[in-house]
PDB file of C-alpha atoms in Angstrom:
ATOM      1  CA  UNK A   1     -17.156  -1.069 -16.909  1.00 83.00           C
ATOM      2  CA  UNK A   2     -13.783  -0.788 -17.960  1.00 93.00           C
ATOM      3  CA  UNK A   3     -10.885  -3.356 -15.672  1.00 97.00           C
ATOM      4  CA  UNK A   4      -8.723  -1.098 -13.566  1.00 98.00           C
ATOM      5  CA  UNK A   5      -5.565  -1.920 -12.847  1.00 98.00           C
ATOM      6  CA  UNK A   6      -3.345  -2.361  -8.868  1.00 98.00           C
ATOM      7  CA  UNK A   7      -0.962  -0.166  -7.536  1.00 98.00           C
ATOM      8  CA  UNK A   8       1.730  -0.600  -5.246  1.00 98.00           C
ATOM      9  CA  UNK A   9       2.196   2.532  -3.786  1.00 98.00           C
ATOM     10  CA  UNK A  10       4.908   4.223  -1.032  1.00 98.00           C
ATOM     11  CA  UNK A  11       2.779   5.879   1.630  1.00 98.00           C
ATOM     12  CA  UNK A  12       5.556   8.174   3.078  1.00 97.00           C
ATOM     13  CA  UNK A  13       6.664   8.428   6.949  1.00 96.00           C
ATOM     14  CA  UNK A  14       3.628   9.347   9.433  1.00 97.00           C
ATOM     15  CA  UNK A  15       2.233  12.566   7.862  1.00 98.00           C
ATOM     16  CA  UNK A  16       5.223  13.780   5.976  1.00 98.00           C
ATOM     17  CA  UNK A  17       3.118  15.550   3.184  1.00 98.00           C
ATOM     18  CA  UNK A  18       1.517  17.328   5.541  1.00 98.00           C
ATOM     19  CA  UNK A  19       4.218  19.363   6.919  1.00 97.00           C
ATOM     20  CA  UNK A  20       6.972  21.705   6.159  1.00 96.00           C
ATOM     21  CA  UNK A  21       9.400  19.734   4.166  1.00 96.00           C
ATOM     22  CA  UNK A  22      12.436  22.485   3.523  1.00 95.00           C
ATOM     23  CA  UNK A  23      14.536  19.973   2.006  1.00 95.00           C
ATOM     24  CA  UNK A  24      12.468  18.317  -0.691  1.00 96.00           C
ATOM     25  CA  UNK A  25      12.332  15.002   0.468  1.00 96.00           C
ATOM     26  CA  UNK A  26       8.996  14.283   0.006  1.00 98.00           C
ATOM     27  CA  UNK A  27       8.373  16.395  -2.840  1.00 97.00           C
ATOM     28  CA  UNK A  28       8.553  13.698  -5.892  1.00 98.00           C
ATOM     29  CA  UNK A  29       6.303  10.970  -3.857  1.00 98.00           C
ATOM     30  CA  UNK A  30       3.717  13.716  -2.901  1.00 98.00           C
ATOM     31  CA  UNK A  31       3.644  14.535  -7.022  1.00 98.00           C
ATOM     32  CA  UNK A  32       3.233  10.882  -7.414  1.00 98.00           C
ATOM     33  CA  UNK A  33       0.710  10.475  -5.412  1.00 98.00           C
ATOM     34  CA  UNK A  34      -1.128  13.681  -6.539  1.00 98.00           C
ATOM     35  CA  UNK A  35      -1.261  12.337  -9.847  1.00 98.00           C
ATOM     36  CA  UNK A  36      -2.618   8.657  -9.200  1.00 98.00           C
ATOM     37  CA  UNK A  37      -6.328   9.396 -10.262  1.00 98.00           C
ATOM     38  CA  UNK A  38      -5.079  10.542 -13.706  1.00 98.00           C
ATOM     39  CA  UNK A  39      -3.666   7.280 -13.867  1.00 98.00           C
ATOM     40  CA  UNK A  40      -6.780   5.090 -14.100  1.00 98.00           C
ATOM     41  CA  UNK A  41      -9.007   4.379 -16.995  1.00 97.00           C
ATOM     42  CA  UNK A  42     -11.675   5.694 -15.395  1.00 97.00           C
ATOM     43  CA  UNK A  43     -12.706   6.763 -11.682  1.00 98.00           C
ATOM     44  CA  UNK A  44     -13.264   4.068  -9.269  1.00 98.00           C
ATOM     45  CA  UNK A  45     -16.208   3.146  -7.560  1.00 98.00           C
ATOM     46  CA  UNK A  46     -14.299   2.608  -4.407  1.00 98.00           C
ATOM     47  CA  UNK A  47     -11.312   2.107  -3.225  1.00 98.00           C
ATOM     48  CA  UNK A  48      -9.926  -1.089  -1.476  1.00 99.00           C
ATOM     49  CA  UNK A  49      -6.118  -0.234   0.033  1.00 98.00           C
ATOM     50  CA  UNK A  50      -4.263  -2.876   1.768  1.00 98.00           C
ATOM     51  CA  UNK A  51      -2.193  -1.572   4.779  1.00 97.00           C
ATOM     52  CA  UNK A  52       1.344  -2.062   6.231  1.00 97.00           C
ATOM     53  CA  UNK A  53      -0.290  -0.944   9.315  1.00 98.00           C
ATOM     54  CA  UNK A  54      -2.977  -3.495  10.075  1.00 98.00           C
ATOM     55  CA  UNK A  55      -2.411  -7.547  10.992  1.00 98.00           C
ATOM     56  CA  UNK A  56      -4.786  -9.904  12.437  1.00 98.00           C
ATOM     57  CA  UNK A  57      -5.183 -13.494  12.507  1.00 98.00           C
ATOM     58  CA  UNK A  58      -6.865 -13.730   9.286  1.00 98.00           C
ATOM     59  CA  UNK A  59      -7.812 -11.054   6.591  1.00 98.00           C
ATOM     60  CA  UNK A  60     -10.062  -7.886   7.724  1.00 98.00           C
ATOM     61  CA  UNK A  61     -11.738  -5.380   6.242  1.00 98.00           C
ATOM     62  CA  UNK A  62     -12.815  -1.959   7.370  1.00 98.00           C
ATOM     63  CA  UNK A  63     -16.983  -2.493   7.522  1.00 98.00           C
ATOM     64  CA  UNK A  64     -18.187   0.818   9.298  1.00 98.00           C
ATOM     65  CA  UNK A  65     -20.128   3.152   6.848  1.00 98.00           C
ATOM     66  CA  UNK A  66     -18.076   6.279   8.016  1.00 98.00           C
ATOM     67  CA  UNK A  67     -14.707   5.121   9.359  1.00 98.00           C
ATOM     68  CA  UNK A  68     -12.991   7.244  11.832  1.00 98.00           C
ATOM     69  CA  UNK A  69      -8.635   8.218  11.829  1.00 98.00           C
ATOM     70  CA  UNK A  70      -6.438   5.950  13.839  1.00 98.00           C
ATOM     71  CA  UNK A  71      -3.216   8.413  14.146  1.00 98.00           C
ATOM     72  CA  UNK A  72      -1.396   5.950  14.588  1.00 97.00           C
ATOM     73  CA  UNK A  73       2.507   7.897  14.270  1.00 97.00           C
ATOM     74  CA  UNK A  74       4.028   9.691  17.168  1.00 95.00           C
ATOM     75  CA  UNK A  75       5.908  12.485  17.897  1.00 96.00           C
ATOM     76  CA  UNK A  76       4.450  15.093  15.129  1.00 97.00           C
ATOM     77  CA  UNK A  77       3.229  18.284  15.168  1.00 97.00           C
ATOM     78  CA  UNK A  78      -0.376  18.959  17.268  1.00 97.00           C
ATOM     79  CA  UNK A  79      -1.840  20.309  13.604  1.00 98.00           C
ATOM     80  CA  UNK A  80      -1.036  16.486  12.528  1.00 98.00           C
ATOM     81  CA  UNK A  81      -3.326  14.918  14.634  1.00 98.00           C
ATOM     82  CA  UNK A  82      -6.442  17.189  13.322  1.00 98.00           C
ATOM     83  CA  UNK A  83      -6.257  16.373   9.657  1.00 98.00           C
ATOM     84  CA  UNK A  84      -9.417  15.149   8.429  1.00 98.00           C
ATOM     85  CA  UNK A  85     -10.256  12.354   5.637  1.00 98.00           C
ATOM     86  CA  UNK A  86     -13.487  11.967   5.114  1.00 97.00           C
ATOM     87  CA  UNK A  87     -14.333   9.386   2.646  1.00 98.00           C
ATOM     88  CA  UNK A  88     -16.902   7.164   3.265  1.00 98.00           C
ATOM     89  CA  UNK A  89     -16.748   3.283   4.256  1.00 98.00           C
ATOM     90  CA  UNK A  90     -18.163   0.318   2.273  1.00 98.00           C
ATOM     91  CA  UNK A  91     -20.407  -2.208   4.117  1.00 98.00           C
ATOM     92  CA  UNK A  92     -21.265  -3.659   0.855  1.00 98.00           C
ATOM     93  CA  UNK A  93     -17.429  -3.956  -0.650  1.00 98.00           C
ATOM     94  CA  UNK A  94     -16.100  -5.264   2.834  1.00 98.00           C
ATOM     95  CA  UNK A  95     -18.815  -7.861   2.948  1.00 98.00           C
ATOM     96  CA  UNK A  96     -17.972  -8.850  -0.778  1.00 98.00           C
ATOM     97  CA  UNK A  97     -14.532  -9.161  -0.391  1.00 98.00           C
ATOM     98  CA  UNK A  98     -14.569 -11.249   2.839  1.00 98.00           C
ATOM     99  CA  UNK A  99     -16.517 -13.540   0.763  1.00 98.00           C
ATOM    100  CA  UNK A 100     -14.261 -13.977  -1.888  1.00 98.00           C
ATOM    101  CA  UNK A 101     -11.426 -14.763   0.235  1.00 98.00           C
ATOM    102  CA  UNK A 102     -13.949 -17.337   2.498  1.00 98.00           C
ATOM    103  CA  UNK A 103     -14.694 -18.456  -0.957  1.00 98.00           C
ATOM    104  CA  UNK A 104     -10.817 -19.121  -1.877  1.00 98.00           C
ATOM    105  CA  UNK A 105     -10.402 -21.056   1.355  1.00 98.00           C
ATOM    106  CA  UNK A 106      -9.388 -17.897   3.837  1.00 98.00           C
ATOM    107  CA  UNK A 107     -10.659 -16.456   6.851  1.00 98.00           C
ATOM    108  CA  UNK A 108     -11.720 -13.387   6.572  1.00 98.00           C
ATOM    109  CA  UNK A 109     -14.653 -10.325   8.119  1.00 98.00           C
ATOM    110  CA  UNK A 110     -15.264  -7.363   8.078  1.00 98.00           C
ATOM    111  CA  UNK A 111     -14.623  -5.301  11.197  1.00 98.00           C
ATOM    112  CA  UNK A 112     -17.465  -2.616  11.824  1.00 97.00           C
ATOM    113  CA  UNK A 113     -15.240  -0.778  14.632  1.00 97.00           C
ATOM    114  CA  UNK A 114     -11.509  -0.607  12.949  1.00 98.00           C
ATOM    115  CA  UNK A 115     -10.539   2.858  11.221  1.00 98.00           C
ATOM    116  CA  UNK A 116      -8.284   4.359   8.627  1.00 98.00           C
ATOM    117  CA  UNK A 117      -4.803   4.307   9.715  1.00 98.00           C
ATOM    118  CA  UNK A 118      -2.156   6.633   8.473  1.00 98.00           C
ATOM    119  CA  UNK A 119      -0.980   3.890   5.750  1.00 98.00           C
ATOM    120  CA  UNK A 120      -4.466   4.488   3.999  1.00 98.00           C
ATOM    121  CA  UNK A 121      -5.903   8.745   5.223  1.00 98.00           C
ATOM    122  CA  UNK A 122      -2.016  10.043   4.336  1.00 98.00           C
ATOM    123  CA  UNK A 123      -1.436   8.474   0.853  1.00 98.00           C
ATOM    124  CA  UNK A 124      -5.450   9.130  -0.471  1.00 98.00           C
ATOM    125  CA  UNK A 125      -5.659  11.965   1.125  1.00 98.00           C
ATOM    126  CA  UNK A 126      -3.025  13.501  -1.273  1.00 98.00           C
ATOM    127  CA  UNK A 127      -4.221  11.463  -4.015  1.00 98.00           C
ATOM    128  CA  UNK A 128      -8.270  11.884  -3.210  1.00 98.00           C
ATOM    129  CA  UNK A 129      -8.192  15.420  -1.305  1.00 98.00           C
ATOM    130  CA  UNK A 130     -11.642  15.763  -1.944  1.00 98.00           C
ATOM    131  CA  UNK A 131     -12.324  12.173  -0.232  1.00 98.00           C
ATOM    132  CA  UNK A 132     -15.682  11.129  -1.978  1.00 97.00           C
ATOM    133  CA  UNK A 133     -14.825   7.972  -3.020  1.00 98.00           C
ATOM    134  CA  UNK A 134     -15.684   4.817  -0.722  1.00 98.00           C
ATOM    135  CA  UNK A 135     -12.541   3.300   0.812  1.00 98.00           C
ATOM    136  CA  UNK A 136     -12.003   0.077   2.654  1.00 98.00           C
ATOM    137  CA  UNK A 137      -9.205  -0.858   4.522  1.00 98.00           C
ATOM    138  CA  UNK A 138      -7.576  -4.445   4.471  1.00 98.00           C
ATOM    139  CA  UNK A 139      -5.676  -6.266   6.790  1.00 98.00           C
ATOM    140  CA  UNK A 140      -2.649  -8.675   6.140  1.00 98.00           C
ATOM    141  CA  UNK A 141      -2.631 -11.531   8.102  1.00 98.00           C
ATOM    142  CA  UNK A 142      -0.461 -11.879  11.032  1.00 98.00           C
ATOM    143  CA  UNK A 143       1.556 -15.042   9.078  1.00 98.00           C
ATOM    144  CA  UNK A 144       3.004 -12.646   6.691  1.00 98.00           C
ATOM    145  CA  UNK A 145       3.565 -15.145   4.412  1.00 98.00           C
ATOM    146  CA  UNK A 146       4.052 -14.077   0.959  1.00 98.00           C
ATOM    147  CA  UNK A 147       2.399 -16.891  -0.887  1.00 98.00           C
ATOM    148  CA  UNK A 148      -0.290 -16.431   1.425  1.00 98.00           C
ATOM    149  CA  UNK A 149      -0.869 -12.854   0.453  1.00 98.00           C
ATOM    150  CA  UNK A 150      -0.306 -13.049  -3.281  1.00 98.00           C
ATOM    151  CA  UNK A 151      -3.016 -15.919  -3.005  1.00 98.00           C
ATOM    152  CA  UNK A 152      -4.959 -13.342  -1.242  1.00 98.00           C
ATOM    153  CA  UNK A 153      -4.710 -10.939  -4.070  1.00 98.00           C
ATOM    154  CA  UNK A 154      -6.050 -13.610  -6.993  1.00 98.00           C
ATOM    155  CA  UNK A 155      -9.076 -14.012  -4.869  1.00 98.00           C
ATOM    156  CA  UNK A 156      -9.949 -10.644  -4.969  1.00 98.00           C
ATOM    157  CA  UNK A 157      -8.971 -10.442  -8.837  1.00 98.00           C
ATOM    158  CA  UNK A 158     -12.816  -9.908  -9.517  1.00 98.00           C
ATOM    159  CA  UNK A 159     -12.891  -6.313  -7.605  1.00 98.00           C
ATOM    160  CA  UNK A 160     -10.977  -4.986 -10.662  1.00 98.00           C
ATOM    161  CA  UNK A 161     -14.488  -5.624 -13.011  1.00 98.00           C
ATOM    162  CA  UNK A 162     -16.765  -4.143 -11.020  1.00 98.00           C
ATOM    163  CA  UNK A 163     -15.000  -0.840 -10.672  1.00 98.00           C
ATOM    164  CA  UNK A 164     -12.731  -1.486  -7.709  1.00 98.00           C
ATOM    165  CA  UNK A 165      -9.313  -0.031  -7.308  1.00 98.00           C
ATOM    166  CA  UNK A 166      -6.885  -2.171  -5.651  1.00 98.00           C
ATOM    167  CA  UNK A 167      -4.078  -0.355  -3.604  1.00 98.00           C
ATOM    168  CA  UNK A 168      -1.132  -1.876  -1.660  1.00 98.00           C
ATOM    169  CA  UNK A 169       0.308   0.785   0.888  1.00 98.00           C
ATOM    170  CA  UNK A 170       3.554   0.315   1.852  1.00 98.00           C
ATOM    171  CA  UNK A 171       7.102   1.304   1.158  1.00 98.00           C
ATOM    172  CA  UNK A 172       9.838  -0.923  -1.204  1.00 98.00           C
ATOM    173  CA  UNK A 173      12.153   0.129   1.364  1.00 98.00           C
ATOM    174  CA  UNK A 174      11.424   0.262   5.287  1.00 98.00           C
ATOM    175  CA  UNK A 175      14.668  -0.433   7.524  1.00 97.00           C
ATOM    176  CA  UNK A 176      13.834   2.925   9.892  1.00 94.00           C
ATOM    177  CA  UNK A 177      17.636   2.607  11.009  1.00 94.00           C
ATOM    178  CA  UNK A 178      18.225   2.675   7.328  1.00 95.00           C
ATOM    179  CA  UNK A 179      16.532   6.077   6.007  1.00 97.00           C
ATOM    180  CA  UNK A 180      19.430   9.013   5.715  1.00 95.00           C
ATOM    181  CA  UNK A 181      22.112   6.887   6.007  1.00 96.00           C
ATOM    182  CA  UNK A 182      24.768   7.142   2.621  1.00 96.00           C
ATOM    183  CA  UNK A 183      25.689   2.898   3.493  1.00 96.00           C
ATOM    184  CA  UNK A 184      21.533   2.432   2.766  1.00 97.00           C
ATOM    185  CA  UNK A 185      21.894   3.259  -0.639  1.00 98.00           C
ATOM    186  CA  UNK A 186      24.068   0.553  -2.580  1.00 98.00           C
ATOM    187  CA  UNK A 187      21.406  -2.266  -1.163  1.00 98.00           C
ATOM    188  CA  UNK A 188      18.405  -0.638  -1.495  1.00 98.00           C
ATOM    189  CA  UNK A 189      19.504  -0.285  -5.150  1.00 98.00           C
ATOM    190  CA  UNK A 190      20.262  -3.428  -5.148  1.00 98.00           C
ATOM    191  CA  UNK A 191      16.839  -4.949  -4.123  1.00 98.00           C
ATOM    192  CA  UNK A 192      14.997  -2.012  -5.957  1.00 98.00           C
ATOM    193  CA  UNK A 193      16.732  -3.256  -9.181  1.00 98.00           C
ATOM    194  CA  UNK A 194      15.516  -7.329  -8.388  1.00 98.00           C
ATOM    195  CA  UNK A 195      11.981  -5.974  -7.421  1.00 98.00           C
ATOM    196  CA  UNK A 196      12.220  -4.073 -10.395  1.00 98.00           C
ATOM    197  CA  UNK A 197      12.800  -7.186 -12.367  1.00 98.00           C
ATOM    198  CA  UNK A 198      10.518  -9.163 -10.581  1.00 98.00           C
ATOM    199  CA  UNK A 199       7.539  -7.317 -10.677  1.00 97.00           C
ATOM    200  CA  UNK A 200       7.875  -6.585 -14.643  1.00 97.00           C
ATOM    201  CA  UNK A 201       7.857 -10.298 -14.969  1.00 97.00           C
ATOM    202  CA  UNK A 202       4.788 -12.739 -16.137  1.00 95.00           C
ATOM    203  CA  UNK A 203       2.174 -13.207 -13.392  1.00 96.00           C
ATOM    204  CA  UNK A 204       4.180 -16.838 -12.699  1.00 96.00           C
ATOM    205  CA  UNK A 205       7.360 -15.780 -12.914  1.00 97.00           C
ATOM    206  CA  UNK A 206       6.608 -12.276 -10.878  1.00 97.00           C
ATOM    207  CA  UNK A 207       4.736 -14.882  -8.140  1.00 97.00           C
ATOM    208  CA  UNK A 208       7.291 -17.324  -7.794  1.00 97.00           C
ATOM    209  CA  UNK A 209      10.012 -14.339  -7.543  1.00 98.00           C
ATOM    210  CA  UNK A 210       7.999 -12.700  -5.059  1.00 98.00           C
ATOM    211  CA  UNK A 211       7.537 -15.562  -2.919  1.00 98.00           C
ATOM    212  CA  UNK A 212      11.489 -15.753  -2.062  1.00 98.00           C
ATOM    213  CA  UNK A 213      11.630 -12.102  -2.147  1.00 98.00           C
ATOM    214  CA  UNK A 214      14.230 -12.405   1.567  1.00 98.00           C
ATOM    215  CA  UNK A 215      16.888 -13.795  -0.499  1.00 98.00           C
ATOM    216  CA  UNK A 216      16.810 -11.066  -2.952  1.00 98.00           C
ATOM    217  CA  UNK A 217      19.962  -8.815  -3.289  1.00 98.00           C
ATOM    218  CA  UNK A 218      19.784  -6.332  -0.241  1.00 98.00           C
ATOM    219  CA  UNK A 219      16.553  -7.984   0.752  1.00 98.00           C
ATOM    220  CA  UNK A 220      16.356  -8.750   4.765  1.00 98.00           C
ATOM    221  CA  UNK A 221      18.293  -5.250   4.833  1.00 98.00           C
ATOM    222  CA  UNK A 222      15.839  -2.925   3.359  1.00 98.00           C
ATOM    223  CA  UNK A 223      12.676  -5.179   4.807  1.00 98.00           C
ATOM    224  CA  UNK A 224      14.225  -5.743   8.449  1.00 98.00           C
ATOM    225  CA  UNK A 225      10.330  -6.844   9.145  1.00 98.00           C
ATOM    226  CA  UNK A 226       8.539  -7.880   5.522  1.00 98.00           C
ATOM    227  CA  UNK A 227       4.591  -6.053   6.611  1.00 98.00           C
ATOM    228  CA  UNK A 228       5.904  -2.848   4.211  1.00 98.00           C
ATOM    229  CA  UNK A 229       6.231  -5.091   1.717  1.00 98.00           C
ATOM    230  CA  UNK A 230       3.370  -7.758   1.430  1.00 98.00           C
ATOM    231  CA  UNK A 231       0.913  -5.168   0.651  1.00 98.00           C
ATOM    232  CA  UNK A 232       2.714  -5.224  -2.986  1.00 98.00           C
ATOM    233  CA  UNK A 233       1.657  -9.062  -2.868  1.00 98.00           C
ATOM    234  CA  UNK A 234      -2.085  -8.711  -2.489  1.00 98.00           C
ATOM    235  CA  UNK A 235      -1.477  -6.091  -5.315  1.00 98.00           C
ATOM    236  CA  UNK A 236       1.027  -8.026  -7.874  1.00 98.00           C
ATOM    237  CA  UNK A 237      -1.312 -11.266  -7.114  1.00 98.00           C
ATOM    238  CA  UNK A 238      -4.938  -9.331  -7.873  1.00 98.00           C
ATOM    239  CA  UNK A 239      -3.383  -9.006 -11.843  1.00 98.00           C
ATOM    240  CA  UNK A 240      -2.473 -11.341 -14.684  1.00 93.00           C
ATOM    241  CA  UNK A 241      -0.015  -8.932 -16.639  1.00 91.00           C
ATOM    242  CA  UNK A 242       2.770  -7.614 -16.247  1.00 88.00           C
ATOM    243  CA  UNK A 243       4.007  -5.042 -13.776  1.00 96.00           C
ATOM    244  CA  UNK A 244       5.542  -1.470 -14.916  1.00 98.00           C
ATOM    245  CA  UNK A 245       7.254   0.547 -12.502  1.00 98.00           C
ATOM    246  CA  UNK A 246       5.396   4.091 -12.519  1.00 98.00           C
ATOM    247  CA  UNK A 247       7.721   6.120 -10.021  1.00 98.00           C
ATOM    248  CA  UNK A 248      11.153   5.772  -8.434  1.00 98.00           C
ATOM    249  CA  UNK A 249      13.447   8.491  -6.687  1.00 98.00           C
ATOM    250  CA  UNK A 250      16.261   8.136  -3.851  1.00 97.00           C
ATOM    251  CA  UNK A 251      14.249   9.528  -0.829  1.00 97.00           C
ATOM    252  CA  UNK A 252      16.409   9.545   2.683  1.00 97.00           C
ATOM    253  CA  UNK A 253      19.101   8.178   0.566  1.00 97.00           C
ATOM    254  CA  UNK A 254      17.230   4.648  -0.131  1.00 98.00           C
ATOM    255  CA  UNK A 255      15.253   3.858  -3.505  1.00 98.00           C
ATOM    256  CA  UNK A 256      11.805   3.953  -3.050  1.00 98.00           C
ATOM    257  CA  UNK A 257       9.387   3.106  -5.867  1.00 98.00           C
ATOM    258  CA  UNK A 258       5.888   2.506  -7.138  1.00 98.00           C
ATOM    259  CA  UNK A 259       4.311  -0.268  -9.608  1.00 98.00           C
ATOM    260  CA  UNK A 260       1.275  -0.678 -11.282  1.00 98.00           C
ATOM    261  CA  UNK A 261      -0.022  -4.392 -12.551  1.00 98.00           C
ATOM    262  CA  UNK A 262      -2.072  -4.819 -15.125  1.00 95.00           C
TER     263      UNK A 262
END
């Protein structure tokens, strides 16, 4: 079985590839996404995709056999709140990869009653329309401490060999007062640029970067709150090479991008 690799991925805002978007500002991301499973070396067994959206006191994992939606955005169309994703849960991989982290010193379970939210049906639904592979949903913990969650991520390093495809869902920019606004776009280049940099570094070097990622150039402005961001950790800390940035594009005037650790 052939090692795949982590993704950091941009999950968009609430259901944007979903509905009409007359200016194009989704258009690049959606192709992105589309275009993930062509990416791999082979097709995953399952999918594990660590939210923006989820935080408990500890790590969780999505342990139903057939998780429900959580539609968890407001203020969208009606038609937004009927889309279906139905790929099946994991029992087995949510029990596995609670033990790994209880293994590495962290609490962790798997939650039978917990569902997709819209950081994990949006993104795979694009990228998995057809929604046959198993997914499980992760948690960050509530400490949203970087360390913490890049220690998370070498725990669960072994997913990768038995066919497991490690996601972080997020976006490298999320300052809501931020999106549209021309005085965004000088610091979120300036932060994509050092998270550029950082995540194309060694596994050390990338950690130890990541770690102090707040006093990055433009850092506390385009991560007002950091839970957007730590799911890269969990990703950039499941993989021992490099990083390579696989997709980048000015979206609502900010620089949003994607990265894939090997």
């Amino acid at each position: 079985m052939t090692r795949q690799p982590t993704f950091f991925i941009p999950h968009g805002g609430g259901p944007c590839f979903f509905m009409p978007d007359p200016q194009g500002n989704w258009t690049s991301m959606e192709a992105f996404l589309r275009s993930l499973p062509e990416r791999l070396p082979e097709p995953p067994k399952a999918i594990l995709v660590v939210s923006g959206h989820w935080e408990t006191q500890g790590f969780a994992f999505t342990g139903a056999a057939q998780p429900d939606l959580l539609f968890d955005y407001y203020g969208f169309p009606e038609h937004t709140y009927e889309l279906r994703f139905d790929a099946p849960g994991s029992p087995a991989l949510a029990a596995r990869a609670s033990q790994l982290l209880r293994d590495a010193g962290f609490a962790a379970a798997p939650d039978a009653q917990r569902g997709y939210d819209h950081g994990v049906f949006v993104p795979l639904k694009v990228s998995w329309p057809e929604a046959q592979v198993p997914v499980v949903e992760m948690s960050l913990d509530r400490s949203l401490d970087p360390a913490l969650h890049l220690a998370a991520g070498r725990a669960l390093a072994p997913l990768r060999d038995e066919g497991v495809l490690i996601v972080g869902s997020g976006m490298s920019f999320h300052n809501m007062r931020g999106y549209g606004n021309p005085a965004s776009t000088e610091p979120s280049l300036a932060f994509d640029a050092w998270l550029t940099e950082a995540a194309e570094a060694d596994a050390a070097t990338r950690a130890e970067a990541l770690t102090h990622w707040a006093e990055a150039p433009g850092g506390r402005f385009s991560h007002p709150r950091e839970e957007h961001l730590l799911p890269l950790m969990v990703a950039a800390g499941a993989a021992e090479g490099a990083g390579e940035k696989v997709y980048s594009d000015l979206v609502l005037k900010t620089a949003i991008s994607a990265f894939r650790f090997d």
